[in-house]
PDB file of C-alpha atoms in Angstrom:
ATOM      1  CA  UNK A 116     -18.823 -15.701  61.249  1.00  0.00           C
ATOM      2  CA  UNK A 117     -20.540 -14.159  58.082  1.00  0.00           C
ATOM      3  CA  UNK A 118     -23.033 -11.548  58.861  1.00  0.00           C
ATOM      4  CA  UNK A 119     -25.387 -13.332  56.241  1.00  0.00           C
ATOM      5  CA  UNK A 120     -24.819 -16.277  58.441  1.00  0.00           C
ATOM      6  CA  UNK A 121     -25.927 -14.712  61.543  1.00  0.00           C
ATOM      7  CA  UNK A 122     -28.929 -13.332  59.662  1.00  0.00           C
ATOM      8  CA  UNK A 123     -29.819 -16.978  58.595  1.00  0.00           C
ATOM      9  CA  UNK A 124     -29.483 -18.541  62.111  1.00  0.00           C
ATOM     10  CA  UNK A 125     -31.147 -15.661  64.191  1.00  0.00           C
ATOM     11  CA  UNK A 126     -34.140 -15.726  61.330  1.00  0.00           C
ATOM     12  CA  UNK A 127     -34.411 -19.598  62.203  1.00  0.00           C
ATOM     13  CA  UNK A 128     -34.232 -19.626  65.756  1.00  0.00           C
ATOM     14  CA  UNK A 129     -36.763 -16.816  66.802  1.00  0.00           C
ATOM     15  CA  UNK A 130     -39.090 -18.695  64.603  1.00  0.00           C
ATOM     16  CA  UNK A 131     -38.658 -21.696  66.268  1.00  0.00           C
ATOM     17  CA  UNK A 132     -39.017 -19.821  69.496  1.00  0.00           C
ATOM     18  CA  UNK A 133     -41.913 -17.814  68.109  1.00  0.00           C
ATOM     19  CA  UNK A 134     -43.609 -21.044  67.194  1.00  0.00           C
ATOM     20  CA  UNK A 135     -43.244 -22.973  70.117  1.00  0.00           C
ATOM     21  CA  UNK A 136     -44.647 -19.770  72.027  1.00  0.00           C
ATOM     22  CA  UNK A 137     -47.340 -19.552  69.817  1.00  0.00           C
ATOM     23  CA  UNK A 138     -48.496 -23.442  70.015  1.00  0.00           C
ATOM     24  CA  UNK A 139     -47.932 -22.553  74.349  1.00  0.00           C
ATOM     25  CA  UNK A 140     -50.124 -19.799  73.951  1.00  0.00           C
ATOM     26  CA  UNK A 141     -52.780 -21.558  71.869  1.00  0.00           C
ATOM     27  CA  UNK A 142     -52.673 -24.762  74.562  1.00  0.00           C
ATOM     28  CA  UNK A 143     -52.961 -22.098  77.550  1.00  0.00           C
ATOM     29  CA  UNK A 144     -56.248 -20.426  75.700  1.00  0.00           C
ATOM     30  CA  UNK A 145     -57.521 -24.123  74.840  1.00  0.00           C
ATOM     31  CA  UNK A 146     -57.578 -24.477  78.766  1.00  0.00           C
ATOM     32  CA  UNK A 147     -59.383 -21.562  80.274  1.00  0.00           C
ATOM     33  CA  UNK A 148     -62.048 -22.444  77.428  1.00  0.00           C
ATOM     34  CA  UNK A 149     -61.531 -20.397  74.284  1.00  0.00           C
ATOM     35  CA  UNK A 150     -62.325 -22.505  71.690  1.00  0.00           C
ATOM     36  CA  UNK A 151     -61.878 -20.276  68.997  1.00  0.00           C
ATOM     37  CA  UNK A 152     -58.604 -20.099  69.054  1.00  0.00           C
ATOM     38  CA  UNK A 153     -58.649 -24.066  68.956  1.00  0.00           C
ATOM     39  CA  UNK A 154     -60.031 -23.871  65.066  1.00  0.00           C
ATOM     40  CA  UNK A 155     -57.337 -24.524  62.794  1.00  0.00           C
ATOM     41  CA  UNK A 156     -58.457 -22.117  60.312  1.00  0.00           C
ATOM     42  CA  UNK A 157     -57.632 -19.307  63.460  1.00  0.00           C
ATOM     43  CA  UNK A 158     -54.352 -21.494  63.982  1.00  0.00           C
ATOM     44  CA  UNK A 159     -52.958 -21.885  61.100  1.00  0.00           C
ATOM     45  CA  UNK A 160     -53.327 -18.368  60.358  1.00  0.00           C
ATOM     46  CA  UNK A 161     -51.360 -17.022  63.626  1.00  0.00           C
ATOM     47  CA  UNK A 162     -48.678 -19.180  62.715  1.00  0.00           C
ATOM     48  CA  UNK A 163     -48.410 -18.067  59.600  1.00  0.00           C
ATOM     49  CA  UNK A 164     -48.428 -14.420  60.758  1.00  0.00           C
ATOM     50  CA  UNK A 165     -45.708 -15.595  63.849  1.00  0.00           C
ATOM     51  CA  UNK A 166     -44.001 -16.738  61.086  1.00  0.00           C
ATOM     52  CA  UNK A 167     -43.793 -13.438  58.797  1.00  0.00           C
ATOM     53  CA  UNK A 168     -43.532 -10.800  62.086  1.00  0.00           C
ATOM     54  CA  UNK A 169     -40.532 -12.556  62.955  1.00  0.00           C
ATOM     55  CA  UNK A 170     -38.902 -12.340  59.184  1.00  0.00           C
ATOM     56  CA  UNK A 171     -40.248  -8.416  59.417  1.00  0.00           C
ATOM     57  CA  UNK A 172     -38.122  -8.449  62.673  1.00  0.00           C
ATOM     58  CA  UNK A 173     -35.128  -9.915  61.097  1.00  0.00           C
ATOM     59  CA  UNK A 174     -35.750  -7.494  58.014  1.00  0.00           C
ATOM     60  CA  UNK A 175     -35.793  -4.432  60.195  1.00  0.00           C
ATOM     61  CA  UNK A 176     -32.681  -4.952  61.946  1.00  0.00           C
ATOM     62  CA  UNK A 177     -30.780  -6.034  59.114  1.00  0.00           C
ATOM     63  CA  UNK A 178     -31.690  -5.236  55.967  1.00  0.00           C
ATOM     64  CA  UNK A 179     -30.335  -0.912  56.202  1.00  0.00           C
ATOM     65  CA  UNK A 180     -34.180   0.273  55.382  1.00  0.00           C
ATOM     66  CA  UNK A 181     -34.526  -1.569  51.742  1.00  0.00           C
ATOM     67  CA  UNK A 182     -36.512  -4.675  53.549  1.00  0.00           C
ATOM     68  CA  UNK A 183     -38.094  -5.647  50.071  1.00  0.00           C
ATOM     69  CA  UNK A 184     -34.790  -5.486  47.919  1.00  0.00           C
ATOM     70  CA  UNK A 185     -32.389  -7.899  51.010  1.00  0.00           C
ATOM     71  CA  UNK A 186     -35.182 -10.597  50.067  1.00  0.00           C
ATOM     72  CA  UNK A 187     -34.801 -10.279  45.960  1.00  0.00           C
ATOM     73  CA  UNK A 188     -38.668  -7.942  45.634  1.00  0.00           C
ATOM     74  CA  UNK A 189     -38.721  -4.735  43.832  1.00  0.00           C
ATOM     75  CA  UNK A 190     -41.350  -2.432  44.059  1.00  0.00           C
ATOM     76  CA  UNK A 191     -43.067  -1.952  40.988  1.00  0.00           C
ATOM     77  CA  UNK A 192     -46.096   0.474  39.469  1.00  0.00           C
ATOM     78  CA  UNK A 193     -48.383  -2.924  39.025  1.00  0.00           C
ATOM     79  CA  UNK A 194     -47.005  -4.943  41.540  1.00  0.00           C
ATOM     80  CA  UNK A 195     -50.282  -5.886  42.891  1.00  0.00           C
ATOM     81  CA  UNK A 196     -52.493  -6.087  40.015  1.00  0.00           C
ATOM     82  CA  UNK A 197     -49.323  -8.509  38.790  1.00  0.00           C
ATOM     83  CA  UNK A 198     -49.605 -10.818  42.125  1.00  0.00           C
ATOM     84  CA  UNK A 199     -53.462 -10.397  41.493  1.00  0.00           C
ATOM     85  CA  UNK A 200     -53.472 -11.879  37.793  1.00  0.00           C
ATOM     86  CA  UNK A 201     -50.832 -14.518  38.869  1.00  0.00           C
ATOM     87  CA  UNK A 202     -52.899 -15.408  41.814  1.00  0.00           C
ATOM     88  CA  UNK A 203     -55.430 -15.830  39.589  1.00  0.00           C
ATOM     89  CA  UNK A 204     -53.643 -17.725  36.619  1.00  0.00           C
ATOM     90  CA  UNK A 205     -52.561 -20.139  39.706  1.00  0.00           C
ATOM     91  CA  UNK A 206     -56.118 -20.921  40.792  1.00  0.00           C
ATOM     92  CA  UNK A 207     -57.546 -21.269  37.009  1.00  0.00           C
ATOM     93  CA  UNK A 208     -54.767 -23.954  36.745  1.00  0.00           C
ATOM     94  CA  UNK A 209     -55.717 -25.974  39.507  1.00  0.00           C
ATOM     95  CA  UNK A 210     -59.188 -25.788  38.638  1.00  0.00           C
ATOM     96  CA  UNK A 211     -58.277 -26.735  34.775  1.00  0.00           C
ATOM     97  CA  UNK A 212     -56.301 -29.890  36.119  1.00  0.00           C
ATOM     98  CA  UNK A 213     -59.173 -30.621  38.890  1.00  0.00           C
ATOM     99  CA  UNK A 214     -61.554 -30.323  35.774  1.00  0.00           C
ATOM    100  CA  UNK A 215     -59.459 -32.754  33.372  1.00  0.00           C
ATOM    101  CA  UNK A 216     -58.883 -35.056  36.056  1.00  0.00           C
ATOM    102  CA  UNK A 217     -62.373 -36.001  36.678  1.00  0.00           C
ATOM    103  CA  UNK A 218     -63.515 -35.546  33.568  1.00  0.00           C
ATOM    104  CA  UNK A 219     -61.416 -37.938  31.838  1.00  0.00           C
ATOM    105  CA  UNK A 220     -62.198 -40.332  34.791  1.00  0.00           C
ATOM    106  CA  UNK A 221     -58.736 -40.547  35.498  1.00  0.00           C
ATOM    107  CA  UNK A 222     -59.714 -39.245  39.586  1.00  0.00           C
ATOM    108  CA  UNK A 223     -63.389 -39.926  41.087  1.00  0.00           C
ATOM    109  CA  UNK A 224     -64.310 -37.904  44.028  1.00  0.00           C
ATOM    110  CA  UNK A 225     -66.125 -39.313  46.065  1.00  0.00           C
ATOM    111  CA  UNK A 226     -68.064 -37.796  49.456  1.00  0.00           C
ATOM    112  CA  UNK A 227     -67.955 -33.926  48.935  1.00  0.00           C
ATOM    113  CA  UNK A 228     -69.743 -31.354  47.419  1.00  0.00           C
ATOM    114  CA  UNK A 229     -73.277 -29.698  46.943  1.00  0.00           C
ATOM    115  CA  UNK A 230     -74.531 -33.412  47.183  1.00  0.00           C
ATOM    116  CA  UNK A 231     -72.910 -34.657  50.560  1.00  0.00           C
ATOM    117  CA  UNK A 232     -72.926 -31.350  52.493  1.00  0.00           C
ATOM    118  CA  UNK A 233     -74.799 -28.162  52.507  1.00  0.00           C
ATOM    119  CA  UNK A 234     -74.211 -25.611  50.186  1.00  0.00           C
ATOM    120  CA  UNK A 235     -72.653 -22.774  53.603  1.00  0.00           C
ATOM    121  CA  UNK A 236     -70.364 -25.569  54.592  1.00  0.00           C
ATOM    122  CA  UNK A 237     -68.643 -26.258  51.001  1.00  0.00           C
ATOM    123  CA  UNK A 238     -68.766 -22.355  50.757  1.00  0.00           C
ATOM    124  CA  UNK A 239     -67.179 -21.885  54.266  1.00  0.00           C
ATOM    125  CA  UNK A 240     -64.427 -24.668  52.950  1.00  0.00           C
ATOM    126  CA  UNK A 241     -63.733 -22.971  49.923  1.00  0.00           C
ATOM    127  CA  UNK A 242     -63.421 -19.453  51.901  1.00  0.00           C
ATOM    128  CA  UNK A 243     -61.029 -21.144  54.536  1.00  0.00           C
ATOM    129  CA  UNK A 244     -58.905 -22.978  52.074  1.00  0.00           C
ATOM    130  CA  UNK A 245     -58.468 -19.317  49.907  1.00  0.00           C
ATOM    131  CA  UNK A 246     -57.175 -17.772  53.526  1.00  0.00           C
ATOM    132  CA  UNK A 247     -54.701 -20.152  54.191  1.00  0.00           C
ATOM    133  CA  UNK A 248     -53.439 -20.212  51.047  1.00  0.00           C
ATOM    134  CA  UNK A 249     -53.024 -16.709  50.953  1.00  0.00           C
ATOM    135  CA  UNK A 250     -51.373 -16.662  54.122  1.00  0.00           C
ATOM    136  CA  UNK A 251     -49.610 -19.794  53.912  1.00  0.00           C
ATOM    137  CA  UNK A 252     -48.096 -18.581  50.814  1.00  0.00           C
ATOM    138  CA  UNK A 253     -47.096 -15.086  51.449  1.00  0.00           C
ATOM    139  CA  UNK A 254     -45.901 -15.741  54.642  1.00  0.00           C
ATOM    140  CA  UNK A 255     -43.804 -18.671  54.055  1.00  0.00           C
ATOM    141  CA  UNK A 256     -42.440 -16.836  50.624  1.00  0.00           C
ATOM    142  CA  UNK A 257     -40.851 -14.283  53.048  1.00  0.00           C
ATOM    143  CA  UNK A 258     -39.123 -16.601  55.510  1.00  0.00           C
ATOM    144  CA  UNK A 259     -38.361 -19.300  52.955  1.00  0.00           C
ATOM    145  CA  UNK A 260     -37.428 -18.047  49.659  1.00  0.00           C
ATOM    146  CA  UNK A 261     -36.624 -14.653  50.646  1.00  0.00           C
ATOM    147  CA  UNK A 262     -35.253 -14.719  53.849  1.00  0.00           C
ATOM    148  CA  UNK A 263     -33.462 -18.153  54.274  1.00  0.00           C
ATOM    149  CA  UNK A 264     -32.936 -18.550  50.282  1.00  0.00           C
ATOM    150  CA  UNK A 265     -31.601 -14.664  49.738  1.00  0.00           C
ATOM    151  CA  UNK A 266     -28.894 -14.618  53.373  1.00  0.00           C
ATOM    152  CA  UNK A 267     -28.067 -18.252  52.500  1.00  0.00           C
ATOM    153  CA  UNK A 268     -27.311 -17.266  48.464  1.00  0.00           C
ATOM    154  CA  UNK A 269     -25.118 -14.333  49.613  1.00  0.00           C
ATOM    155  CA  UNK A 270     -23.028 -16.701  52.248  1.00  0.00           C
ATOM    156  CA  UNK A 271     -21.922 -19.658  49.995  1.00  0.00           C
ATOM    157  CA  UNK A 272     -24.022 -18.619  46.676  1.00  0.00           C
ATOM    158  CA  UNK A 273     -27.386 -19.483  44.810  1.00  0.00           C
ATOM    159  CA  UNK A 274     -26.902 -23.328  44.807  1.00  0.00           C
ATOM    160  CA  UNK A 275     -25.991 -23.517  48.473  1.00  0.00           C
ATOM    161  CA  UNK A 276     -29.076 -21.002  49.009  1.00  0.00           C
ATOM    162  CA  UNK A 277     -31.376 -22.999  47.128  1.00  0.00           C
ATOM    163  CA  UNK A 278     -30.219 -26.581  48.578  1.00  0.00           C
ATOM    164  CA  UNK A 279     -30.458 -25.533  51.989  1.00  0.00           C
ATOM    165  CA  UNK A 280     -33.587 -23.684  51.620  1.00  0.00           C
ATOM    166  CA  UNK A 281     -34.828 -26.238  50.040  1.00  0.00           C
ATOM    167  CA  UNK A 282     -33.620 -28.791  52.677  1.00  0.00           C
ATOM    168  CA  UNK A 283     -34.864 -26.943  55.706  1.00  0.00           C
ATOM    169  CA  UNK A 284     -38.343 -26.158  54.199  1.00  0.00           C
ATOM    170  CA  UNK A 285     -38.772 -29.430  53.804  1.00  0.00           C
ATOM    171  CA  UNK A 286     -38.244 -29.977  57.443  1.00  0.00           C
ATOM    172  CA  UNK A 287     -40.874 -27.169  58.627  1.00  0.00           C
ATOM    173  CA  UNK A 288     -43.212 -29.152  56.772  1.00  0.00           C
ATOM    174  CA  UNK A 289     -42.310 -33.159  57.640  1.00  0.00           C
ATOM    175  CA  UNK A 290     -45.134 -33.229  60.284  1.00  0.00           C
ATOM    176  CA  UNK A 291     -47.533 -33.262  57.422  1.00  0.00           C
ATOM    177  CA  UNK A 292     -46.193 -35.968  54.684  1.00  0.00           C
ATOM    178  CA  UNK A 293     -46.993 -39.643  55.058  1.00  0.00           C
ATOM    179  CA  UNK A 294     -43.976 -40.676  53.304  1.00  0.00           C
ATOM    180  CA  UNK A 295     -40.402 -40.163  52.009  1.00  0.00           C
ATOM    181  CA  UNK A 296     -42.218 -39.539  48.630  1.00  0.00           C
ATOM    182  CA  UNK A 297     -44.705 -36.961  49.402  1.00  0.00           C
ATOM    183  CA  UNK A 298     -41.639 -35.353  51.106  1.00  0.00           C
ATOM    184  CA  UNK A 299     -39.142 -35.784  48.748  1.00  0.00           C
ATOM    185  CA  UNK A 300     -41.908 -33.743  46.433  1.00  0.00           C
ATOM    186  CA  UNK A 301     -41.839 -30.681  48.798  1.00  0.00           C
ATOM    187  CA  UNK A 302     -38.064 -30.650  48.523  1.00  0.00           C
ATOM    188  CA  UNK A 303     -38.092 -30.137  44.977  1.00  0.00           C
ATOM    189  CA  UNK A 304     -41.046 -27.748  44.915  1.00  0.00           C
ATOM    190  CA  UNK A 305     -39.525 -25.157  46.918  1.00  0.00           C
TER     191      UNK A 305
END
């Protein structure tokens, strides 16, 4: 069996272990009481950081000390001023399409904002959804696209890589779609 194979199917399975350790962890804590870890906010961040210790796992082992260049990164003199101002042309995109959305009356929004809620709980919102994007989308970068994608590409090349990939991200995330639509979208956005 291909060593880039091996790499592939180890990654998957300790995170599948990881995460169903995690989610037995989080239901042992929920009984004795601590309701902290019960917030989602709190959740969704462990798993996200289950998920990227176990691809820094896999990395170690594997990747002969150059962890960043096995998963397609190169270290760069701006490499985080670069994910800064990307991070940033993101978010100004989303807000510009928010923005035109509503304004043209295309979308109405109804029930949120300074009007419906207090000002700390919209703030709190807006804090909470910037972590778990952040996490969400650094830590699922690693296993997904660099990881899976980057072992996968190097077994049966970059269309095999991207299909599967592709195929078993949307999986990870099926629990969350309504529909074969909204889940046919996450396929081909990864």
């Amino acid at each position: 069996m291909s060593q880039n194979l091996v790499i592939v199917i180890k990654s998957l399975v300790f995170t599948l272990v990881a995460i169903v350790a995690l989610e037995l962890l989080l239901s042992f804590a929920r009984g004795l009481g601590l309701h902290l870890l019960a917030d989602s906010l709190v959740g969704n961040v462990l798993l996200e950081a289950t998920i990227f210790g176990v691809q820094i796992g896999i990395l170690n082992k594997y990747s002969q000390g150059k962890r960043l260049e096995s998963i397609g990164l190169r270290r760069k003199r701006n490499g985080v001023r670069h994910a800064l101002v990307g991070s940033f042309i993101g978010l100004a995109g989303i807000v510009l399409i928010y923005i035109t959305v509503f304004a043209s009356k295309i979308g109405v929004f109804e029930g949120f904002g300074f009007q419906y809620h207090h000002a700390t709980v919209v703030l709190l919102f807006i804090i909470s959804l910037f972590i778990r994007a952040f996490f969400a989308g650094v830590c699922e970068e690693v296993f997904f696209r660099g990881v899976l994608l980057q072992y996968l590409a190097k077994y049966k090349g970059k269309t095999f890589g991207l299909i599967v990939s592709s195929i078993i991200f949307s999986m990870f995330h099926c629990t969350r779609y309504n529909d074969l639509y909204q889940l046919s979208s996450v396929l081909l956005l990864h």
